[in-house]
Amino acid sequence: MTTEGPVLMLAGAGTGKTAALTARLAHLIRSRRAWPSEILCVTFTNRAAKEMRHRVGQLIGDAVEGMPWLGTFHSICARMLRRHAELVGLESNFTIIDTDDQLRLLKQLIQAEGLDEKRWPARQLAGLIDRWKNRGLNPDDLDAGENEAYANGRGQAMYAAYQARMKALNACDFGDLLLHMLNILRRERDVLEQYQQRFKYVMVDEYQDTNAVQYLWLRLLAQARKNICVVGDDDQSIYSWRGAEVANILRFEKDFPGAAIIRLEQNYRSTPDILAAASGLIAANSERLGKTLWTERNDGEKVRVIGVWDAPEEARRVGDEIERLEREGAPLDQVAILVRAQYQTREIEDRFIQIGLNYKIVGGFRFYERAEIRDALAYLRLIAQPSDDLAFERIHNQPKRGLGAKALEMMHLHARRQNMPLAAAALDLADSQELPARSRTTIGQLMASFLRWREMAESKTPADLLRVVLEESGYDAMLKADRTAESASRADNLIELARAMEDYQTLGDFLEHVSLVMDNDAADDAQKVTIMTMHAAKGLEFDHVFLPGWEEGVFPSQRALDEGGLASLEEERRLAYVAITRARRRCTILHAANRRIYGQWTSSIPSRFVGELPDGHVAIESTLSGGASLWRANWSEQDDPFAHVSTSRPDRSQARGPGWQRALTSGYDPKPARIKEPGRSAASFAAKPRNDLAIGSRVFHEKFGYGTVSAQEGNKLDIDFETSGSKRVIDSFVKPAD
């Protein structure tokens, strides 16, 4: 109901933020404060946008069809950019390239500059460019430090060359969609005013996940009317590694003075003990606006913390617990295992295979990332955009046509000399004497096919066009000739691709959909346990959640702490908060005294997060002799400040949370259970340098191979690896090279 002026809706986990956001949106339309086309509503995922559109449709009916500006940041900016592409040197039918094409383009630029791609990999440069774009930085905006981040001071030049090449290809990557629109709004006052007048209301979901360029784009659009409502949870900001800045939500009141702050704190998901455990944990963070979740439920079990000897026992314990739940009637699709890092899943997978427990890994190989799908999409992209060199490179000899590396090199030379796309260069060479007669004939036939397919695209549906292309290109015949199970599966995938295209009227609509949504997991009705990372689980909920690997160095991640210090520790704690609050009925945390990491057995101590859980809401179990009571006793005992959480609303004076904290980041040294098996002792976590290593020492790492120590800080080493580049590692993970 607070419609005018800035509004910050602080929505805790499980408090119904989507329902609140949807109700506000429907109210704006039903009360005639704005037409559907005058509301900008931004989400982070296509799934969230689809869900919101569905819910709004249930409230206001067909009026939802008039909401063209409800979608993700990328889809909305793509829509805007196609209207104003000429302002940044593009045409309106620009191609949106994916990561695979981006890497191939960068490899070409790196080679052209004479750089060693092994020392300065394309993936590193891609990561830097993505980071710069997330921060709203153009090549000219980079300072000396940023410039030095790649190839000894060539970062800015490579970024500029990449952007120039993208314009020549009439292409954008995902970062360009927002950066180009930010540049347009900053430079073109009339365009900015046009959108400021159009959008009477701006609404943003998951505001805590916005990066700098998204923040700047939103602030420009909302500054005129200031009718902006953002929904988010500072305690669930866990994506800094992809550019998200929790500071954006923390400074909302400063950006928009007089903003109304509305807290959603009643949780409709979890039991009182689960909420109390999560609230006690997150209270240790200092960078938060503060809220306390509460529920009217009065059922449920305490959060269980189970200590085990090693990772195999951890996997056995999880498997046994899930089998018990299954016998009690719990559906497997309401059971989830959330891990901090992917390597943790192997032991669990092995155990589940042994006992025949159905499971699925969420976040594996995606449909649109499979080779045959990429090939088909490259054909379709080249039909839609003749200047798409990256698509032409992928399929010019797929299936094999006798146009190998030599022919492609000549096409590239001719394209550069004549300043034309590769496809046009190929057509030129088909009429010259520079290629063998057979190659000229093949190129001529291929270009004639594309001309014919381009004409078909005007009359055929995208699905029918794909079927024609796969048959006439020889791709279908290639798969049929390969009589293997893998080839049959690839053919089935292409059939499924054609089915997916039947929902689209034009080829352009489908290609844009694919570019923005790289997620098309096949439906599977069989019940399975879900295994996924904590990051991937955000926004989901399950009756029963298992959280293995809560040990120092695993969670919180040692790499995160090394790279980000206290800020990373607070984000790791937010990640723990997110993980716990995924559970509706039961939450089980496990930690192992020993774990094999990168092939080496490591003796572990429980995560500091375990010690930050409030005692009254945690049940301790352990298979270690005296282990549970021994390490627990090392955490300071305090009265539980969350006793009220089960049935009553929180005291408003406590909204910012208590000031107590279970353990300090520095000086933490609880005594672990006795270690009876070879492995590193708990003392190995202390930051004492090894005296058998020094700057210049040649070392070996199980994962990264051989390298030379270039710098040393306590027990942390900077190592230049021969095949993996420069890394910072703990000295206990390396040994002197023979």
mmCIF file with all atom_site columns, C-alpha atoms in Angstrom, residues 441-613:
data_model
loop_
_atom_site.group_PDB
_atom_site.id
_atom_site.type_symbol
_atom_site.label_atom_id
_atom_site.label_alt_id
_atom_site.label_comp_id
_atom_site.label_asym_id
_atom_site.label_entity_id
_atom_site.label_seq_id
_atom_site.pdbx_PDB_ins_code
_atom_site.Cartn_x
_atom_site.Cartn_y
_atom_site.Cartn_z
_atom_site.occupancy
_atom_site.B_iso_or_equiv
_atom_site.pdbx_formal_charge
_atom_site.auth_seq_id
_atom_site.auth_comp_id
_atom_site.auth_asym_id
_atom_site.auth_atom_id
_atom_site.pdbx_PDB_model_num
ATOM 1   C CA . THR A 1 441 ? 32.899 -26.085 -54.928 1.00 0.00 ? 441 THR A CA 1
ATOM 2   C CA . THR A 1 442 ? 32.204 -27.064 -51.295 1.00 0.00 ? 442 THR A CA 1
ATOM 3   C CA . ILE A 1 443 ? 32.141 -23.441 -50.160 1.00 0.00 ? 443 ILE A CA 1
ATOM 4   C CA . GLY A 1 444 ? 29.833 -22.469 -53.015 1.00 0.00 ? 444 GLY A CA 1
ATOM 5   C CA . GLN A 1 445 ? 27.404 -25.243 -52.111 1.00 0.00 ? 445 GLN A CA 1
ATOM 6   C CA . LEU A 1 446 ? 27.477 -24.312 -48.429 1.00 0.00 ? 446 LEU A CA 1
ATOM 7   C CA . MET A 1 447 ? 26.842 -20.611 -49.126 1.00 0.00 ? 447 MET A CA 1
ATOM 8   C CA . ALA A 1 448 ? 24.016 -21.516 -51.516 1.00 0.00 ? 448 ALA A CA 1
ATOM 9   C CA . SER A 1 449 ? 22.458 -23.604 -48.755 1.00 0.00 ? 449 SER A CA 1
ATOM 10  C CA . PHE A 1 450 ? 22.577 -20.700 -46.322 1.00 0.00 ? 450 PHE A CA 1
ATOM 11  C CA . LEU A 1 451 ? 20.947 -18.420 -48.895 1.00 0.00 ? 451 LEU A CA 1
ATOM 12  C CA . ARG A 1 452 ? 18.177 -20.983 -49.357 1.00 0.00 ? 452 ARG A CA 1
ATOM 13  C CA . TRP A 1 453 ? 17.717 -21.492 -45.596 1.00 0.00 ? 453 TRP A CA 1
ATOM 14  C CA . ARG A 1 454 ? 17.608 -17.729 -45.056 1.00 0.00 ? 454 ARG A CA 1
ATOM 15  C CA . GLU A 1 455 ? 14.730 -17.497 -47.528 1.00 0.00 ? 455 GLU A CA 1
ATOM 16  C CA . MET A 1 456 ? 12.983 -20.437 -45.833 1.00 0.00 ? 456 MET A CA 1
ATOM 17  C CA . ALA A 1 457 ? 13.198 -18.629 -42.483 1.00 0.00 ? 457 ALA A CA 1
ATOM 18  C CA . GLU A 1 458 ? 10.661 -16.121 -43.817 1.00 0.00 ? 458 GLU A CA 1
ATOM 19  C CA . SER A 1 459 ? 7.974  -18.780 -44.297 1.00 0.00 ? 459 SER A CA 1
ATOM 20  C CA . LYS A 1 460 ? 8.829  -21.838 -42.183 1.00 0.00 ? 460 LYS A CA 1
ATOM 21  C CA . THR A 1 461 ? 8.494  -22.170 -38.441 1.00 0.00 ? 461 THR A CA 1
ATOM 22  C CA . PRO A 1 462 ? 11.817 -22.211 -36.541 1.00 0.00 ? 462 PRO A CA 1
ATOM 23  C CA . ALA A 1 463 ? 11.325 -25.911 -35.722 1.00 0.00 ? 463 ALA A CA 1
ATOM 24  C CA . ASP A 1 464 ? 10.702 -26.893 -39.358 1.00 0.00 ? 464 ASP A CA 1
ATOM 25  C CA . LEU A 1 465 ? 13.661 -24.785 -40.457 1.00 0.00 ? 465 LEU A CA 1
ATOM 26  C CA . LEU A 1 466 ? 15.935 -26.632 -38.035 1.00 0.00 ? 466 LEU A CA 1
ATOM 27  C CA . ARG A 1 467 ? 14.783 -30.015 -39.350 1.00 0.00 ? 467 ARG A CA 1
ATOM 28  C CA . VAL A 1 468 ? 15.557 -28.926 -42.924 1.00 0.00 ? 468 VAL A CA 1
ATOM 29  C CA . VAL A 1 469 ? 18.995 -27.608 -41.946 1.00 0.00 ? 469 VAL A CA 1
ATOM 30  C CA . LEU A 1 470 ? 19.946 -30.770 -40.079 1.00 0.00 ? 470 LEU A CA 1
ATOM 31  C CA . GLU A 1 471 ? 18.959 -32.919 -43.049 1.00 0.00 ? 471 GLU A CA 1
ATOM 32  C CA . GLU A 1 472 ? 20.389 -30.808 -45.881 1.00 0.00 ? 472 GLU A CA 1
ATOM 33  C CA . SER A 1 473 ? 23.635 -29.986 -44.054 1.00 0.00 ? 473 SER A CA 1
ATOM 34  C CA . GLY A 1 474 ? 24.416 -33.674 -43.606 1.00 0.00 ? 474 GLY A CA 1
ATOM 35  C CA . TYR A 1 475 ? 24.338 -33.443 -39.813 1.00 0.00 ? 475 TYR A CA 1
ATOM 36  C CA . ASP A 1 476 ? 21.590 -36.043 -39.478 1.00 0.00 ? 476 ASP A CA 1
ATOM 37  C CA . ALA A 1 477 ? 23.460 -38.377 -41.841 1.00 0.00 ? 477 ALA A CA 1
ATOM 38  C CA . MET A 1 478 ? 26.653 -37.944 -39.815 1.00 0.00 ? 478 MET A CA 1
ATOM 39  C CA . LEU A 1 479 ? 24.905 -39.071 -36.628 1.00 0.00 ? 479 LEU A CA 1
ATOM 40  C CA . LYS A 1 480 ? 23.209 -41.998 -38.332 1.00 0.00 ? 480 LYS A CA 1
ATOM 41  C CA . ALA A 1 481 ? 26.503 -43.182 -39.780 1.00 0.00 ? 481 ALA A CA 1
ATOM 42  C CA . ASP A 1 482 ? 27.983 -43.327 -36.289 1.00 0.00 ? 482 ASP A CA 1
ATOM 43  C CA . ARG A 1 483 ? 26.174 -46.345 -34.870 1.00 0.00 ? 483 ARG A CA 1
ATOM 44  C CA . THR A 1 484 ? 26.913 -45.761 -31.215 1.00 0.00 ? 484 THR A CA 1
ATOM 45  C CA . ALA A 1 485 ? 24.703 -45.163 -28.202 1.00 0.00 ? 485 ALA A CA 1
ATOM 46  C CA . GLU A 1 486 ? 26.246 -41.711 -27.802 1.00 0.00 ? 486 GLU A CA 1
ATOM 47  C CA . SER A 1 487 ? 25.330 -40.773 -31.390 1.00 0.00 ? 487 SER A CA 1
ATOM 48  C CA . ALA A 1 488 ? 21.759 -41.956 -30.861 1.00 0.00 ? 488 ALA A CA 1
ATOM 49  C CA . SER A 1 489 ? 21.551 -39.818 -27.749 1.00 0.00 ? 489 SER A CA 1
ATOM 50  C CA . ARG A 1 490 ? 22.841 -36.794 -29.669 1.00 0.00 ? 490 ARG A CA 1
ATOM 51  C CA . ALA A 1 491 ? 20.185 -37.335 -32.311 1.00 0.00 ? 491 ALA A CA 1
ATOM 52  C CA . ASP A 1 492 ? 17.513 -37.485 -29.590 1.00 0.00 ? 492 ASP A CA 1
ATOM 53  C CA . ASN A 1 493 ? 18.816 -34.205 -28.194 1.00 0.00 ? 493 ASN A CA 1
ATOM 54  C CA . LEU A 1 494 ? 18.375 -32.526 -31.571 1.00 0.00 ? 494 LEU A CA 1
ATOM 55  C CA . ILE A 1 495 ? 14.823 -33.867 -31.789 1.00 0.00 ? 495 ILE A CA 1
ATOM 56  C CA . GLU A 1 496 ? 14.182 -32.326 -28.384 1.00 0.00 ? 496 GLU A CA 1
ATOM 57  C CA . LEU A 1 497 ? 15.686 -29.035 -29.576 1.00 0.00 ? 497 LEU A CA 1
ATOM 58  C CA . ALA A 1 498 ? 13.207 -28.925 -32.447 1.00 0.00 ? 498 ALA A CA 1
ATOM 59  C CA . ARG A 1 499 ? 10.390 -29.585 -29.981 1.00 0.00 ? 499 ARG A CA 1
ATOM 60  C CA . ALA A 1 500 ? 11.571 -26.683 -27.819 1.00 0.00 ? 500 ALA A CA 1
ATOM 61  C CA . MET A 1 501 ? 11.508 -24.372 -30.858 1.00 0.00 ? 501 MET A CA 1
ATOM 62  C CA . GLU A 1 502 ? 7.843  -25.093 -31.597 1.00 0.00 ? 502 GLU A CA 1
ATOM 63  C CA . ASP A 1 503 ? 6.827  -22.543 -28.944 1.00 0.00 ? 503 ASP A CA 1
ATOM 64  C CA . TYR A 1 504 ? 8.410  -19.641 -30.885 1.00 0.00 ? 504 TYR A CA 1
ATOM 65  C CA . GLN A 1 505 ? 7.037  -17.694 -33.812 1.00 0.00 ? 505 GLN A CA 1
ATOM 66  C CA . THR A 1 506 ? 10.332 -16.406 -35.218 1.00 0.00 ? 506 THR A CA 1
ATOM 67  C CA . LEU A 1 507 ? 13.914 -17.588 -35.323 1.00 0.00 ? 507 LEU A CA 1
ATOM 68  C CA . GLY A 1 508 ? 15.082 -14.341 -33.708 1.00 0.00 ? 508 GLY A CA 1
ATOM 69  C CA . ASP A 1 509 ? 12.788 -14.829 -30.713 1.00 0.00 ? 509 ASP A CA 1
ATOM 70  C CA . PHE A 1 510 ? 14.097 -18.346 -30.149 1.00 0.00 ? 510 PHE A CA 1
ATOM 71  C CA . LEU A 1 511 ? 17.774 -17.390 -30.463 1.00 0.00 ? 511 LEU A CA 1
ATOM 72  C CA . GLU A 1 512 ? 17.343 -14.560 -27.976 1.00 0.00 ? 512 GLU A CA 1
ATOM 73  C CA . HIS A 1 513 ? 15.604 -16.956 -25.597 1.00 0.00 ? 513 HIS A CA 1
ATOM 74  C CA . VAL A 1 514 ? 18.515 -19.395 -25.837 1.00 0.00 ? 514 VAL A CA 1
ATOM 75  C CA . SER A 1 515 ? 21.048 -16.638 -25.274 1.00 0.00 ? 515 SER A CA 1
ATOM 76  C CA . LEU A 1 516 ? 19.311 -15.463 -22.120 1.00 0.00 ? 516 LEU A CA 1
ATOM 77  C CA . VAL A 1 517 ? 18.228 -18.823 -20.738 1.00 0.00 ? 517 VAL A CA 1
ATOM 78  C CA . MET A 1 518 ? 20.914 -21.510 -20.728 1.00 0.00 ? 518 MET A CA 1
ATOM 79  C CA . ASP A 1 519 ? 18.794 -23.858 -18.651 1.00 0.00 ? 519 ASP A CA 1
ATOM 80  C CA . ASN A 1 520 ? 16.541 -26.558 -20.116 1.00 0.00 ? 520 ASN A CA 1
ATOM 81  C CA . ASP A 1 521 ? 16.785 -29.571 -17.847 1.00 0.00 ? 521 ASP A CA 1
ATOM 82  C CA . ALA A 1 522 ? 14.598 -32.438 -19.017 1.00 0.00 ? 522 ALA A CA 1
ATOM 83  C CA . ALA A 1 523 ? 11.607 -33.218 -16.799 1.00 0.00 ? 523 ALA A CA 1
ATOM 84  C CA . ASP A 1 524 ? 11.995 -36.323 -14.683 1.00 0.00 ? 524 ASP A CA 1
ATOM 85  C CA . ASP A 1 525 ? 9.124  -37.560 -12.536 1.00 0.00 ? 525 ASP A CA 1
ATOM 86  C CA . ALA A 1 526 ? 11.193 -40.097 -10.573 1.00 0.00 ? 526 ALA A CA 1
ATOM 87  C CA . GLN A 1 527 ? 11.795 -39.051 -6.986  1.00 0.00 ? 527 GLN A CA 1
ATOM 88  C CA . LYS A 1 528 ? 15.456 -38.384 -6.270  1.00 0.00 ? 528 LYS A CA 1
ATOM 89  C CA . VAL A 1 529 ? 17.570 -36.861 -3.554  1.00 0.00 ? 529 VAL A CA 1
ATOM 90  C CA . THR A 1 530 ? 18.885 -33.482 -4.690  1.00 0.00 ? 530 THR A CA 1
ATOM 91  C CA . ILE A 1 531 ? 22.615 -32.809 -4.378  1.00 0.00 ? 531 ILE A CA 1
ATOM 92  C CA . MET A 1 532 ? 23.702 -29.264 -5.076  1.00 0.00 ? 532 MET A CA 1
ATOM 93  C CA . THR A 1 533 ? 25.883 -26.431 -3.863  1.00 0.00 ? 533 THR A CA 1
ATOM 94  C CA . MET A 1 534 ? 24.651 -24.006 -1.231  1.00 0.00 ? 534 MET A CA 1
ATOM 95  C CA . HIS A 1 535 ? 24.842 -21.215 -3.788  1.00 0.00 ? 535 HIS A CA 1
ATOM 96  C CA . ALA A 1 536 ? 22.579 -23.092 -6.188  1.00 0.00 ? 536 ALA A CA 1
ATOM 97  C CA . ALA A 1 537 ? 20.046 -23.809 -3.428  1.00 0.00 ? 537 ALA A CA 1
ATOM 98  C CA . LYS A 1 538 ? 19.166 -20.161 -2.780  1.00 0.00 ? 538 LYS A CA 1
ATOM 99  C CA . GLY A 1 539 ? 15.447 -19.648 -3.281  1.00 0.00 ? 539 GLY A CA 1
ATOM 100 C CA . LEU A 1 540 ? 14.628 -23.345 -2.837  1.00 0.00 ? 540 LEU A CA 1
ATOM 101 C CA . GLU A 1 541 ? 13.243 -25.252 0.143   1.00 0.00 ? 541 GLU A CA 1
ATOM 102 C CA . PHE A 1 542 ? 13.105 -28.886 1.249   1.00 0.00 ? 542 PHE A CA 1
ATOM 103 C CA . ASP A 1 543 ? 11.610 -30.775 4.178   1.00 0.00 ? 543 ASP A CA 1
ATOM 104 C CA . HIS A 1 544 ? 14.948 -32.373 5.082   1.00 0.00 ? 544 HIS A CA 1
ATOM 105 C CA . VAL A 1 545 ? 18.339 -30.745 4.503   1.00 0.00 ? 545 VAL A CA 1
ATOM 106 C CA . PHE A 1 546 ? 21.788 -32.288 5.113   1.00 0.00 ? 546 PHE A CA 1
ATOM 107 C CA . LEU A 1 547 ? 24.810 -29.995 5.323   1.00 0.00 ? 547 LEU A CA 1
ATOM 108 C CA . PRO A 1 548 ? 28.064 -32.011 5.221   1.00 0.00 ? 548 PRO A CA 1
ATOM 109 C CA . GLY A 1 549 ? 31.600 -30.691 5.468   1.00 0.00 ? 549 GLY A CA 1
ATOM 110 C CA . TRP A 1 550 ? 31.255 -28.018 8.145   1.00 0.00 ? 550 TRP A CA 1
ATOM 111 C CA . GLU A 1 551 ? 34.982 -27.871 8.941   1.00 0.00 ? 551 GLU A CA 1
ATOM 112 C CA . GLU A 1 552 ? 37.477 -25.039 8.963   1.00 0.00 ? 552 GLU A CA 1
ATOM 113 C CA . GLY A 1 553 ? 39.030 -24.721 5.534   1.00 0.00 ? 553 GLY A CA 1
ATOM 114 C CA . VAL A 1 554 ? 36.073 -26.408 3.859   1.00 0.00 ? 554 VAL A CA 1
ATOM 115 C CA . PHE A 1 555 ? 33.334 -24.175 5.242   1.00 0.00 ? 555 PHE A CA 1
ATOM 116 C CA . PRO A 1 556 ? 34.195 -21.407 5.682   1.00 0.00 ? 556 PRO A CA 1
ATOM 117 C CA . SER A 1 557 ? 36.273 -21.880 2.558   1.00 0.00 ? 557 SER A CA 1
ATOM 118 C CA . GLN A 1 558 ? 39.983 -21.339 3.158   1.00 0.00 ? 558 GLN A CA 1
ATOM 119 C CA . ARG A 1 559 ? 40.360 -19.932 -0.344  1.00 0.00 ? 559 ARG A CA 1
ATOM 120 C CA . ALA A 1 560 ? 37.596 -17.388 0.292   1.00 0.00 ? 560 ALA A CA 1
ATOM 121 C CA . LEU A 1 561 ? 39.195 -16.308 3.558   1.00 0.00 ? 561 LEU A CA 1
ATOM 122 C CA . ASP A 1 562 ? 42.637 -16.004 1.966   1.00 0.00 ? 562 ASP A CA 1
ATOM 123 C CA . GLU A 1 563 ? 41.315 -13.866 -0.873  1.00 0.00 ? 563 GLU A CA 1
ATOM 124 C CA . GLY A 1 564 ? 38.721 -11.744 0.914   1.00 0.00 ? 564 GLY A CA 1
ATOM 125 C CA . GLY A 1 565 ? 39.479 -11.666 4.627   1.00 0.00 ? 565 GLY A CA 1
ATOM 126 C CA . LEU A 1 566 ? 36.723 -10.502 6.984   1.00 0.00 ? 566 LEU A CA 1
ATOM 127 C CA . ALA A 1 567 ? 34.341 -9.520  4.152   1.00 0.00 ? 567 ALA A CA 1
ATOM 128 C CA . SER A 1 568 ? 34.552 -13.063 2.771   1.00 0.00 ? 568 SER A CA 1
ATOM 129 C CA . LEU A 1 569 ? 34.052 -14.537 6.236   1.00 0.00 ? 569 LEU A CA 1
ATOM 130 C CA . GLU A 1 570 ? 30.811 -12.583 6.589   1.00 0.00 ? 570 GLU A CA 1
ATOM 131 C CA . GLU A 1 571 ? 29.664 -13.779 3.163   1.00 0.00 ? 571 GLU A CA 1
ATOM 132 C CA . GLU A 1 572 ? 30.507 -17.368 4.105   1.00 0.00 ? 572 GLU A CA 1
ATOM 133 C CA . ARG A 1 573 ? 28.376 -16.900 7.238   1.00 0.00 ? 573 ARG A CA 1
ATOM 134 C CA . ARG A 1 574 ? 25.518 -15.569 5.089   1.00 0.00 ? 574 ARG A CA 1
ATOM 135 C CA . LEU A 1 575 ? 25.894 -18.685 2.971   1.00 0.00 ? 575 LEU A CA 1
ATOM 136 C CA . ALA A 1 576 ? 25.542 -20.815 6.107   1.00 0.00 ? 576 ALA A CA 1
ATOM 137 C CA . TYR A 1 577 ? 22.390 -18.859 6.989   1.00 0.00 ? 577 TYR A CA 1
ATOM 138 C CA . VAL A 1 578 ? 20.975 -19.507 3.514   1.00 0.00 ? 578 VAL A CA 1
ATOM 139 C CA . ALA A 1 579 ? 21.795 -23.221 3.782   1.00 0.00 ? 579 ALA A CA 1
ATOM 140 C CA . ILE A 1 580 ? 20.100 -23.685 7.159   1.00 0.00 ? 580 ILE A CA 1
ATOM 141 C CA . THR A 1 581 ? 16.976 -21.776 6.150   1.00 0.00 ? 581 THR A CA 1
ATOM 142 C CA . ARG A 1 582 ? 16.384 -24.052 3.140   1.00 0.00 ? 582 ARG A CA 1
ATOM 143 C CA . ALA A 1 583 ? 15.038 -26.623 5.643   1.00 0.00 ? 583 ALA A CA 1
ATOM 144 C CA . ARG A 1 584 ? 11.374 -26.809 6.524   1.00 0.00 ? 584 ARG A CA 1
ATOM 145 C CA . ARG A 1 585 ? 11.314 -29.659 9.061   1.00 0.00 ? 585 ARG A CA 1
ATOM 146 C CA . ARG A 1 586 ? 14.801 -31.052 9.746   1.00 0.00 ? 586 ARG A CA 1
ATOM 147 C CA . CYS A 1 587 ? 18.316 -29.700 9.330   1.00 0.00 ? 587 CYS A CA 1
ATOM 148 C CA . THR A 1 588 ? 21.371 -31.899 9.905   1.00 0.00 ? 588 THR A CA 1
ATOM 149 C CA . ILE A 1 589 ? 24.915 -30.514 9.938   1.00 0.00 ? 589 ILE A CA 1
ATOM 150 C CA . LEU A 1 590 ? 27.883 -32.893 9.679   1.00 0.00 ? 590 LEU A CA 1
ATOM 151 C CA . HIS A 1 591 ? 31.618 -32.429 10.155  1.00 0.00 ? 591 HIS A CA 1
ATOM 152 C CA . ALA A 1 592 ? 34.444 -34.937 9.743   1.00 0.00 ? 592 ALA A CA 1
ATOM 153 C CA . ALA A 1 593 ? 37.697 -35.170 11.673  1.00 0.00 ? 593 ALA A CA 1
ATOM 154 C CA . ASN A 1 594 ? 39.528 -36.235 8.499   1.00 0.00 ? 594 ASN A CA 1
ATOM 155 C CA . ARG A 1 595 ? 38.925 -35.444 4.846   1.00 0.00 ? 595 ARG A CA 1
ATOM 156 C CA . ARG A 1 596 ? 40.831 -36.112 1.637   1.00 0.00 ? 596 ARG A CA 1
ATOM 157 C CA . ILE A 1 597 ? 41.333 -32.829 -0.214  1.00 0.00 ? 597 ILE A CA 1
ATOM 158 C CA . TYR A 1 598 ? 43.134 -32.838 -3.574  1.00 0.00 ? 598 TYR A CA 1
ATOM 159 C CA . GLY A 1 599 ? 44.353 -36.354 -2.852  1.00 0.00 ? 599 GLY A CA 1
ATOM 160 C CA . GLN A 1 600 ? 45.759 -35.613 0.622   1.00 0.00 ? 600 GLN A CA 1
ATOM 161 C CA . TRP A 1 601 ? 44.260 -36.617 3.966   1.00 0.00 ? 601 TRP A CA 1
ATOM 162 C CA . THR A 1 602 ? 43.665 -33.535 6.094   1.00 0.00 ? 602 THR A CA 1
ATOM 163 C CA . SER A 1 603 ? 42.841 -33.516 9.808   1.00 0.00 ? 603 SER A CA 1
ATOM 164 C CA . SER A 1 604 ? 40.064 -31.045 10.473  1.00 0.00 ? 604 SER A CA 1
ATOM 165 C CA . ILE A 1 605 ? 38.484 -29.061 13.254  1.00 0.00 ? 605 ILE A CA 1
ATOM 166 C CA . PRO A 1 606 ? 34.774 -28.188 13.246  1.00 0.00 ? 606 PRO A CA 1
ATOM 167 C CA . SER A 1 607 ? 33.721 -25.011 11.505  1.00 0.00 ? 607 SER A CA 1
ATOM 168 C CA . ARG A 1 608 ? 33.555 -21.882 13.630  1.00 0.00 ? 608 ARG A CA 1
ATOM 169 C CA . PHE A 1 609 ? 29.953 -21.649 12.399  1.00 0.00 ? 609 PHE A CA 1
ATOM 170 C CA . VAL A 1 610 ? 29.090 -24.752 14.409  1.00 0.00 ? 610 VAL A CA 1
ATOM 171 C CA . GLY A 1 611 ? 30.209 -22.952 17.565  1.00 0.00 ? 611 GLY A CA 1
ATOM 172 C CA . GLU A 1 612 ? 28.085 -19.914 16.682  1.00 0.00 ? 612 GLU A CA 1
ATOM 173 C CA . LEU A 1 613 ? 24.842 -21.917 16.748  1.00 0.00 ? 613 LEU A CA 1
#
